[in-house]
Short mmCIF file of C-alpha atoms and ligand atoms in Angstrom, two decimals:
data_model
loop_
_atom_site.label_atom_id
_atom_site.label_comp_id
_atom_site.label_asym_id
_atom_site.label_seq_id
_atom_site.Cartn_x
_atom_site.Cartn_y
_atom_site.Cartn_z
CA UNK A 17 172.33 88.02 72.88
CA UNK A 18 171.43 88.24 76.44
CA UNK A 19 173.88 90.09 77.60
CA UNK A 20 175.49 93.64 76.79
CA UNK A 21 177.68 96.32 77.45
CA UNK A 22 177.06 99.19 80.26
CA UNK A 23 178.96 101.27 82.00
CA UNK A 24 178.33 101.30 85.38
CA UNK A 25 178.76 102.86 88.88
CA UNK A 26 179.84 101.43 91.79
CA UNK A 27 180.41 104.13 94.46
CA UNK A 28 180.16 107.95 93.99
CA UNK A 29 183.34 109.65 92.93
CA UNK A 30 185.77 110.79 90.32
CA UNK A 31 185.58 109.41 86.78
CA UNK A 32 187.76 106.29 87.66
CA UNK A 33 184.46 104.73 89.92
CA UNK A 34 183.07 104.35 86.25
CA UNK A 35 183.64 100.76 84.32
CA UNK A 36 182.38 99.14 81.56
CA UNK A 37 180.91 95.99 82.68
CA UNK A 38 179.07 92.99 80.87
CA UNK A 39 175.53 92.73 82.53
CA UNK A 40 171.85 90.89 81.49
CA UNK A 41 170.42 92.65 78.32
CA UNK A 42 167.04 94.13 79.70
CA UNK A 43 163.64 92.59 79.20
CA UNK A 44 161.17 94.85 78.56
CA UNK A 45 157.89 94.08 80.68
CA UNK A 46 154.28 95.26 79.69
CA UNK A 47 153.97 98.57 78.24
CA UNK A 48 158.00 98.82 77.61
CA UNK A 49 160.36 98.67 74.76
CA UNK A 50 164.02 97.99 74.50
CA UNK A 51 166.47 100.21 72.63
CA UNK A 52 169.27 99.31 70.53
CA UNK A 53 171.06 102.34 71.05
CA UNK A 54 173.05 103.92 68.31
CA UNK A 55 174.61 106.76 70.24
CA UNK A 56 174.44 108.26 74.00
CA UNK A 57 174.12 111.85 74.91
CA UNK A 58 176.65 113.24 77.32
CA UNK A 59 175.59 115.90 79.51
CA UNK A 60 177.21 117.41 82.84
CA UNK A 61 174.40 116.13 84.95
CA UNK A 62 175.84 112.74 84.59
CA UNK A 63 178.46 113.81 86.19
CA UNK A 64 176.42 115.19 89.82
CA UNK A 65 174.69 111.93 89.35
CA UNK A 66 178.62 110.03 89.15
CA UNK A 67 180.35 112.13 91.94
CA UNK A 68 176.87 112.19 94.12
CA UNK A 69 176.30 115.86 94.06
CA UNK A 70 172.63 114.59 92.98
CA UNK A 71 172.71 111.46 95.41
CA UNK A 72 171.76 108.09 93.24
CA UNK A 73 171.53 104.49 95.01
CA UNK A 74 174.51 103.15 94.34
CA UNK A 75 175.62 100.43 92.25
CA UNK A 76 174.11 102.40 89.19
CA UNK A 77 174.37 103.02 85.27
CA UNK A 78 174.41 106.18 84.12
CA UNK A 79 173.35 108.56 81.31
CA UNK A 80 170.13 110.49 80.95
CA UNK A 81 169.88 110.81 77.17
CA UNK A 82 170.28 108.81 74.09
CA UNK A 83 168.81 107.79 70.92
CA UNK A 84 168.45 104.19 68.81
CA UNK A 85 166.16 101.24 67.43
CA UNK A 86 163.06 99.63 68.87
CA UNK A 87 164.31 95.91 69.05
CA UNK A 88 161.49 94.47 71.25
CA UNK A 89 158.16 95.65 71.47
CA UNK A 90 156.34 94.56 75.27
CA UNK A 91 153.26 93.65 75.44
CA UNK A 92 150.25 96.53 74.99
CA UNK A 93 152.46 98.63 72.92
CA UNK A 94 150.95 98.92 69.79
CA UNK A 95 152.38 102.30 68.07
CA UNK A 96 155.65 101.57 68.14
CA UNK A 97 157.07 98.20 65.90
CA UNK A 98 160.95 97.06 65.94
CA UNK A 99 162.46 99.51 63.99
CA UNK A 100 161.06 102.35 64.54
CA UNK A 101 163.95 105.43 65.42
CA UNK A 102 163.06 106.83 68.69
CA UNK A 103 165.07 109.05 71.34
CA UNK A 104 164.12 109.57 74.85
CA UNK A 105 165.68 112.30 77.68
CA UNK A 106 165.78 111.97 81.62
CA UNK A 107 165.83 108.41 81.63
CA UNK A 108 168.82 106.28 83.62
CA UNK A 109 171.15 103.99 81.98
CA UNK A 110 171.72 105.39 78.74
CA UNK A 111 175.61 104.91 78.61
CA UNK A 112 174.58 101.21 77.65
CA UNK A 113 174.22 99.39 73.96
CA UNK A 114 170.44 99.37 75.55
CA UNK A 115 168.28 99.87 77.56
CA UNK A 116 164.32 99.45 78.77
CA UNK A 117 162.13 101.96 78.75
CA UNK A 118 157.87 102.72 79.16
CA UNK A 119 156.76 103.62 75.68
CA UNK A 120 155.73 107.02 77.44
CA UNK A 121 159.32 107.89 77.99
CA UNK A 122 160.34 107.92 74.05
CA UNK A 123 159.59 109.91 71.49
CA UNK A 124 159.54 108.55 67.51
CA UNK A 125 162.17 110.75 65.46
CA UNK A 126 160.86 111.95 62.36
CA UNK A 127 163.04 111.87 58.70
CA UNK A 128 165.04 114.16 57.79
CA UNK A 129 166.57 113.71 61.83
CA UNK A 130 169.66 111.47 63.26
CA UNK A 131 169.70 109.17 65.88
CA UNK A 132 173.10 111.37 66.57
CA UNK A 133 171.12 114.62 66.65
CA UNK A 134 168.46 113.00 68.64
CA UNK A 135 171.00 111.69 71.16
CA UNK A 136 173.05 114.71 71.45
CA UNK A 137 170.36 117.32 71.55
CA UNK A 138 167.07 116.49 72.88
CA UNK A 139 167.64 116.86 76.55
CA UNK A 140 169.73 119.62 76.07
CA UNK A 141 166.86 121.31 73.60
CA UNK A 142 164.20 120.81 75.67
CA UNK A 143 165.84 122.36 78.84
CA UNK A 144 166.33 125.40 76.16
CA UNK A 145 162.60 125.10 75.34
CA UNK A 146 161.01 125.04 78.87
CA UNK A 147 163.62 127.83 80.26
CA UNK A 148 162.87 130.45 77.38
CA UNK A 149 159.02 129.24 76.88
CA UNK A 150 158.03 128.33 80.63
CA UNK A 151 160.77 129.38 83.00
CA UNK A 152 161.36 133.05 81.75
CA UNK A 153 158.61 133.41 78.90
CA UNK A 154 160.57 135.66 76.09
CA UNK A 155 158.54 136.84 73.51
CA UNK A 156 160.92 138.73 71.01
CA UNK A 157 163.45 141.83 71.75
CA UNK A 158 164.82 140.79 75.30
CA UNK A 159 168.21 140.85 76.02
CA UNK A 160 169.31 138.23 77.76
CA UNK A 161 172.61 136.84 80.04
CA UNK A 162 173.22 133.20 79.77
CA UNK A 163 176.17 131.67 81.05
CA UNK A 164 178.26 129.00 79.73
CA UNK A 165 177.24 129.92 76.33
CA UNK A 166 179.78 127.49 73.78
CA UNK A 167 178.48 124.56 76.09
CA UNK A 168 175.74 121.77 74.99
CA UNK A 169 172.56 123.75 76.27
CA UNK A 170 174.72 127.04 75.27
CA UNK A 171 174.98 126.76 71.68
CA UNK A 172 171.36 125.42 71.47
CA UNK A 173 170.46 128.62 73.40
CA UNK A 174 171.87 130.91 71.23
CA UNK A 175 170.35 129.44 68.56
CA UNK A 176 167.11 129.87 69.73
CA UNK A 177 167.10 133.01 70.80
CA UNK A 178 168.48 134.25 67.18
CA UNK A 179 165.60 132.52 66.04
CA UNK A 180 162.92 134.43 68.05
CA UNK A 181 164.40 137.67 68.03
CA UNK A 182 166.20 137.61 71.66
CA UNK A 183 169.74 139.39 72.46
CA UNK A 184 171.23 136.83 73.94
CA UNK A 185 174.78 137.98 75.59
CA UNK A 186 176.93 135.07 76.48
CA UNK A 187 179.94 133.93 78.69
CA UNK A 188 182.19 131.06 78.46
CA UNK A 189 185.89 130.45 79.54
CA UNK A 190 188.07 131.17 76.52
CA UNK A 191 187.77 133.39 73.38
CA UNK A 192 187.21 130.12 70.78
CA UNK A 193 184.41 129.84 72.65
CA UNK A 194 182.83 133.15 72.77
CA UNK A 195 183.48 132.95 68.94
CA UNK A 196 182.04 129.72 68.35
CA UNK A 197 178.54 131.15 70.66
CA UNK A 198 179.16 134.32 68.49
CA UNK A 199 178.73 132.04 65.19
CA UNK A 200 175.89 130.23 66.68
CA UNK A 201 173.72 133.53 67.20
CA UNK A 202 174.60 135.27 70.48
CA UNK A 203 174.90 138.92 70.20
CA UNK A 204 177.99 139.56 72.14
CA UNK A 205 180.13 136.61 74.56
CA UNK A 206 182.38 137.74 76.92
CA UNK A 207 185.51 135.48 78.92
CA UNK A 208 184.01 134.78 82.36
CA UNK A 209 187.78 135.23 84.11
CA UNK A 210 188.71 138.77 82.43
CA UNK A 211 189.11 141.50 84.29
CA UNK A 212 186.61 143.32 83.61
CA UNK A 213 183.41 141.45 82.37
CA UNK A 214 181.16 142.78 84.97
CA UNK A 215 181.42 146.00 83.17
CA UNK A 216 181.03 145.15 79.65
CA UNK A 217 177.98 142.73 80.72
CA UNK A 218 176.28 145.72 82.17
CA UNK A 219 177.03 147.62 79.20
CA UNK A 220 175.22 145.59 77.02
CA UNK A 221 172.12 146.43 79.45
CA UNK A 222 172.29 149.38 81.50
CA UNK A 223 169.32 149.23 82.94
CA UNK A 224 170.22 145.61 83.70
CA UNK A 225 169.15 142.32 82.55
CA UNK A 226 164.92 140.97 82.72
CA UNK A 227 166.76 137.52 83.21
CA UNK A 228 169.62 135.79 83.91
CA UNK A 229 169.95 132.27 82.80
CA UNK A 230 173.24 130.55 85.09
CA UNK A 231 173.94 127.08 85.00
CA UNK A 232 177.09 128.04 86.58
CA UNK A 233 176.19 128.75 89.92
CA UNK A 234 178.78 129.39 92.60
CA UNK A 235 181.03 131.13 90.59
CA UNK A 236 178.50 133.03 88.76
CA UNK A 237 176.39 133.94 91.27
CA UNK A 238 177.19 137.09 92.86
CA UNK A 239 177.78 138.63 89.66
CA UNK A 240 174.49 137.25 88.28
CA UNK A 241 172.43 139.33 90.97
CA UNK A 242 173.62 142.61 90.55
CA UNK A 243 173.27 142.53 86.62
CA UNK A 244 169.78 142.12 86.95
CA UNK A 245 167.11 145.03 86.56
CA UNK A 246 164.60 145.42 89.33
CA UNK A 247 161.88 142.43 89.28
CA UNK A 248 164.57 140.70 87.16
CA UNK A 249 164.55 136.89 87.13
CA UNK A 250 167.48 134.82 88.23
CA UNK A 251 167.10 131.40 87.16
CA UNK A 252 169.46 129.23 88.72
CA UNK A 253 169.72 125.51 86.86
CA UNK A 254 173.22 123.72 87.24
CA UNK A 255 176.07 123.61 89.29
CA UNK A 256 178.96 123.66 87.07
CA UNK A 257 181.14 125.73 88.94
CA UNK A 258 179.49 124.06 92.39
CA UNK A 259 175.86 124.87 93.71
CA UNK A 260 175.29 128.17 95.35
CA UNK A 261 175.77 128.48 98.90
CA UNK A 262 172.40 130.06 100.26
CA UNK A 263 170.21 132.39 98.42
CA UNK A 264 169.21 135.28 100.80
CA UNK A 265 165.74 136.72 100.61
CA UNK A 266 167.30 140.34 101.96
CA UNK A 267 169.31 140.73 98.71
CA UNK A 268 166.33 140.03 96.25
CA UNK A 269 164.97 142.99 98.00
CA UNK A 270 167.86 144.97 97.93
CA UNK A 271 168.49 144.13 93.89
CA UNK A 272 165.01 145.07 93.47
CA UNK A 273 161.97 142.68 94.07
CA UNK A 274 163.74 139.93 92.20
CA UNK A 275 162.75 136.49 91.75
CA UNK A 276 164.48 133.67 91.91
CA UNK A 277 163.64 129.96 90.50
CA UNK A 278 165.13 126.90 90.81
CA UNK A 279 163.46 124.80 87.36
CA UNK A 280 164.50 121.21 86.35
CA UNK A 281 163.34 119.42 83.19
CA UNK A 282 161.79 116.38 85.16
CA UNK A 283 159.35 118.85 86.00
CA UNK A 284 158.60 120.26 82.72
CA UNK A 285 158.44 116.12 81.22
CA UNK A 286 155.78 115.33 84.33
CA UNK A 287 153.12 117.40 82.74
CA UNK A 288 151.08 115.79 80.27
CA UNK A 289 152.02 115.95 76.90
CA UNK A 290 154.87 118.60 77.43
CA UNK A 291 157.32 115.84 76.13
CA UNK A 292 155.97 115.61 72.97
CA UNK A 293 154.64 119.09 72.61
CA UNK A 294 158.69 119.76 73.10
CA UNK A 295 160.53 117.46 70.45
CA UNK A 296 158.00 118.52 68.29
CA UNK A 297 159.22 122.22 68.33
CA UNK A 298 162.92 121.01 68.37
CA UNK A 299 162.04 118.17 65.12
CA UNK A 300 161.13 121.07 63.20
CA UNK A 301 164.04 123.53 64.28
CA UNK A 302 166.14 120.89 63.19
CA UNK A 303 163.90 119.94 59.85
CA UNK A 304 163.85 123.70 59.16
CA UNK A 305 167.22 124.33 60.22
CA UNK A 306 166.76 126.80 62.81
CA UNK A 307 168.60 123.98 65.29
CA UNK A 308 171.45 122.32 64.46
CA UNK A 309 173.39 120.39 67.14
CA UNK A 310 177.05 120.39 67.22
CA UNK A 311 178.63 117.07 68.30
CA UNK A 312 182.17 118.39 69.09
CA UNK A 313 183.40 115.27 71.15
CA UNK A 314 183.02 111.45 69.87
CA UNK A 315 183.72 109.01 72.30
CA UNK A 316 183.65 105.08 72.83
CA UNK A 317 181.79 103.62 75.29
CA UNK A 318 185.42 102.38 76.77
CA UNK A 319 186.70 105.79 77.21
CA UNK A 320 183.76 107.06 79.35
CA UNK A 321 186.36 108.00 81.99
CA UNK A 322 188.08 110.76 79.32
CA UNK A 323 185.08 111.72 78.58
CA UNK A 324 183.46 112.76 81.70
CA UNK A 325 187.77 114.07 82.45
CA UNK A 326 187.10 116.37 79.29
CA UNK A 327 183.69 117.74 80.12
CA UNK A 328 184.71 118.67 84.08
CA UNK A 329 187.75 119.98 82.75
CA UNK A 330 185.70 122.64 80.25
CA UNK A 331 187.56 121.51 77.28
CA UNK A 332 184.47 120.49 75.57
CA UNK A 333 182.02 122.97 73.52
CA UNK A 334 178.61 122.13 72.08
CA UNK A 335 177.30 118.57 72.55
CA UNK A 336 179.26 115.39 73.25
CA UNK A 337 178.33 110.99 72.68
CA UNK A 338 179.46 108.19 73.48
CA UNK A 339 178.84 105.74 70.87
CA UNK A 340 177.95 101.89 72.21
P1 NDP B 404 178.17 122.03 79.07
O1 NDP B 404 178.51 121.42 77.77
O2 NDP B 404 177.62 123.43 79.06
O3 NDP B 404 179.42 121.95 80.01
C1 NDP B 404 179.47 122.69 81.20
C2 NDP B 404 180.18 124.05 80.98
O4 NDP B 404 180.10 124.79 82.19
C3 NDP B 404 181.66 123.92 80.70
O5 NDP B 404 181.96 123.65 79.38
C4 NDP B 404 182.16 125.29 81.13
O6 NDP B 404 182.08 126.21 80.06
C5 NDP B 404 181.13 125.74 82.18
N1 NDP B 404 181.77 125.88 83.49
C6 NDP B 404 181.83 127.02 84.20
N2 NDP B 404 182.50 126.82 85.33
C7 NDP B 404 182.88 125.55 85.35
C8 NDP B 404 183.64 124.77 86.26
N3 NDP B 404 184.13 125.29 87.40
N4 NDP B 404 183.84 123.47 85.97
C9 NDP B 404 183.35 122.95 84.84
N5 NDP B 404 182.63 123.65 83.93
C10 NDP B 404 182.42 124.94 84.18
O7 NDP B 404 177.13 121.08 79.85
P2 NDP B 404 175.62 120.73 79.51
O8 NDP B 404 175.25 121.33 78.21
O9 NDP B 404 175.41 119.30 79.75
O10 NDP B 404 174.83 121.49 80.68
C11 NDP B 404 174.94 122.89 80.82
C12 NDP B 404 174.39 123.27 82.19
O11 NDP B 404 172.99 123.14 82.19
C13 NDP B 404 174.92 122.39 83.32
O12 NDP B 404 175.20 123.18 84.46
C14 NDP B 404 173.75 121.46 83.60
O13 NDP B 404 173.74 121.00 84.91
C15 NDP B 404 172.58 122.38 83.29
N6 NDP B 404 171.37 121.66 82.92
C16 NDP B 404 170.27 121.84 83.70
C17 NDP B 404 169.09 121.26 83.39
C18 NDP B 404 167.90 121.55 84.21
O14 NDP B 404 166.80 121.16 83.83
N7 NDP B 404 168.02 122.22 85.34
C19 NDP B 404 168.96 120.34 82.24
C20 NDP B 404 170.18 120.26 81.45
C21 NDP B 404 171.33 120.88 81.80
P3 NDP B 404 183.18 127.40 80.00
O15 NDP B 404 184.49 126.69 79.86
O16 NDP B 404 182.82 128.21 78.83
O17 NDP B 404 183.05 128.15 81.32
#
């Protein structure tokens, strides 16, 4: 077949500016492979990338993560054969039945792991990885804020910081959620709209927070500051809520020499061999099971529009696929 099934952008906006259209299957040129993909990854960046918050040249597909079989091998690649499992993050085009990559771009999933795991997880594992290995280094017996804690990165990041010894106190926007981050390891998880969680965040460190992860931003913000302890950290990576306004250098100093970073994953996946290094440690998280990822939402690739609807409108929790 020559053709396939991708879903695909025309102008920035809403859901509704996404279709499923029939286009040319891929060719994969020198030093490429093409996936048959067995399930897509869904993750809220898609969505900045669909409505233009991160600005995209327009018509585009969509989809940054995703999981499948090798079903051509280009030319020069000789580690990987058709058939081979492999999952890739931070690539375009995923919401697709497949799609071209460089053989640099994928990594080869190991037994004992699902293309669905794979697909759900990896991007959202790794940005766990670099933000509590790289980002903010924790080494064991920090307590730690992270927003948005039942979400796809959030229930990954709970789980890993039970697994190395970290206090991790969540938010997220209902009680089933704080329960489910409860259940996944967090310490304590607090509604963000009560009254008063200010307080009971800054009970669970009085002498404030070392770091706060927020993937929230504008809502989270202000709030985010003042819980942290002098030379705190604020690391600042999504927009859920929409991206901050300004970040003034008078209130670090005034909230005590803090820092504040602005990381992304395509950064982390530039340097040489971090991609690998990275689904290594997740592989055997998962093998071990110290990871496992939830895949709360199933969707087909025809109801793409509902599914992007669900994740804006927070009634999603852990990770979410489309299946092709
Ligand atoms: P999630 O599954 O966590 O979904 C986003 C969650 O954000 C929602 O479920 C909701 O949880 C919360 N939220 C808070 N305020 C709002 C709002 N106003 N509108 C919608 N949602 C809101 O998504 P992902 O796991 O895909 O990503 C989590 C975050 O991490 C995103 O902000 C994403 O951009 C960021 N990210 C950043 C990366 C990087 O390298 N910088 C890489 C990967 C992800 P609740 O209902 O509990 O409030």
């Amino acid at each position: 077949m020559n053709t396939m099934r991708a879903v695909r952008v025309e102008s920035c906006g809403g859901p509704e500016q996404m279709s499923v259209q029939v286009v040319p299957r891929p060719e994969p040129g020198p030093g490429e492979i093409r996936i048959r993909l067995s399930a897509c990854g869904i993750n809220l960046i898609d969505t900045y990338h669909r409505s233009g918050l991160y600005p995209l040249s327009m018509p585009t597909g969509l989809g940054c993560e995703g999981a499948g079989i090798v079903e051509v091998v280009g030319d020069g690649v000789d580690d990987l054969i058709v058939g081979d499992r492999v999952g890739f993050a931070m690539a375009m085009g995923a919401y697709a039945e497949a799609i071209v990559l460089a053989r640099g771009a994928v990594v080869k999933i190991p037994e004992g792991v699902t293309d669905e795991e794979v697909a759900a997880g990896l991007l959202k594992a790794m940005t766990v990885d670099y933000l509590f290995n790289d980002t903010f280094a924790l080494s064991g017996g920090e307590t730690v804020l992270f927003h948005a804690a039942a979400g796809g990165v959030g229930l990954i990041a709970c789980q890993w910081a039970k697994t190395i010894g970290v206090r991790l106190i969540g938010t997220a926007s209902t009680e089933a959620k704080c329960e489910l981050a409860l259940s996944h390891g967090a310490t304590e998880c607090f509604v963000s709209g009560s009254v008063d969680v200010e307080d009971r965040l800054r009970a669970c460190a009085p002498a404030g927070y070392p770091v706060v992860y927020d993937s929230v931003g504008k809502a989270t913000y202000r709030m985010s500051l003042g819980l942290l302890a002098p030379l705190g950290t604020f690391v600042s990576f999504g927009n859920a809520s929409g991206p901050i306004d300004a970040v003034v250098p008078s209130e670090l100093a005034l909230g005590g020499s803090l820092y504040f970073t602005r990381p992304t994953l395509a950064t982390h996946m530039a340097r040489v061999g971090w991609m690998q290094a990275s689904a290594d440690r997740i592989f055997e998280l998962m093998q071990t099971g110290g990871l496992k990822v939830d895949i709360n939402q199933r969707y087909a690739l025809d109801d793409v529009v509902r599914a992007h609807r669900d994740l804006e409108g927070r009634r999603t929790t852990g990770s979410s696929l489309l299946i092709p």
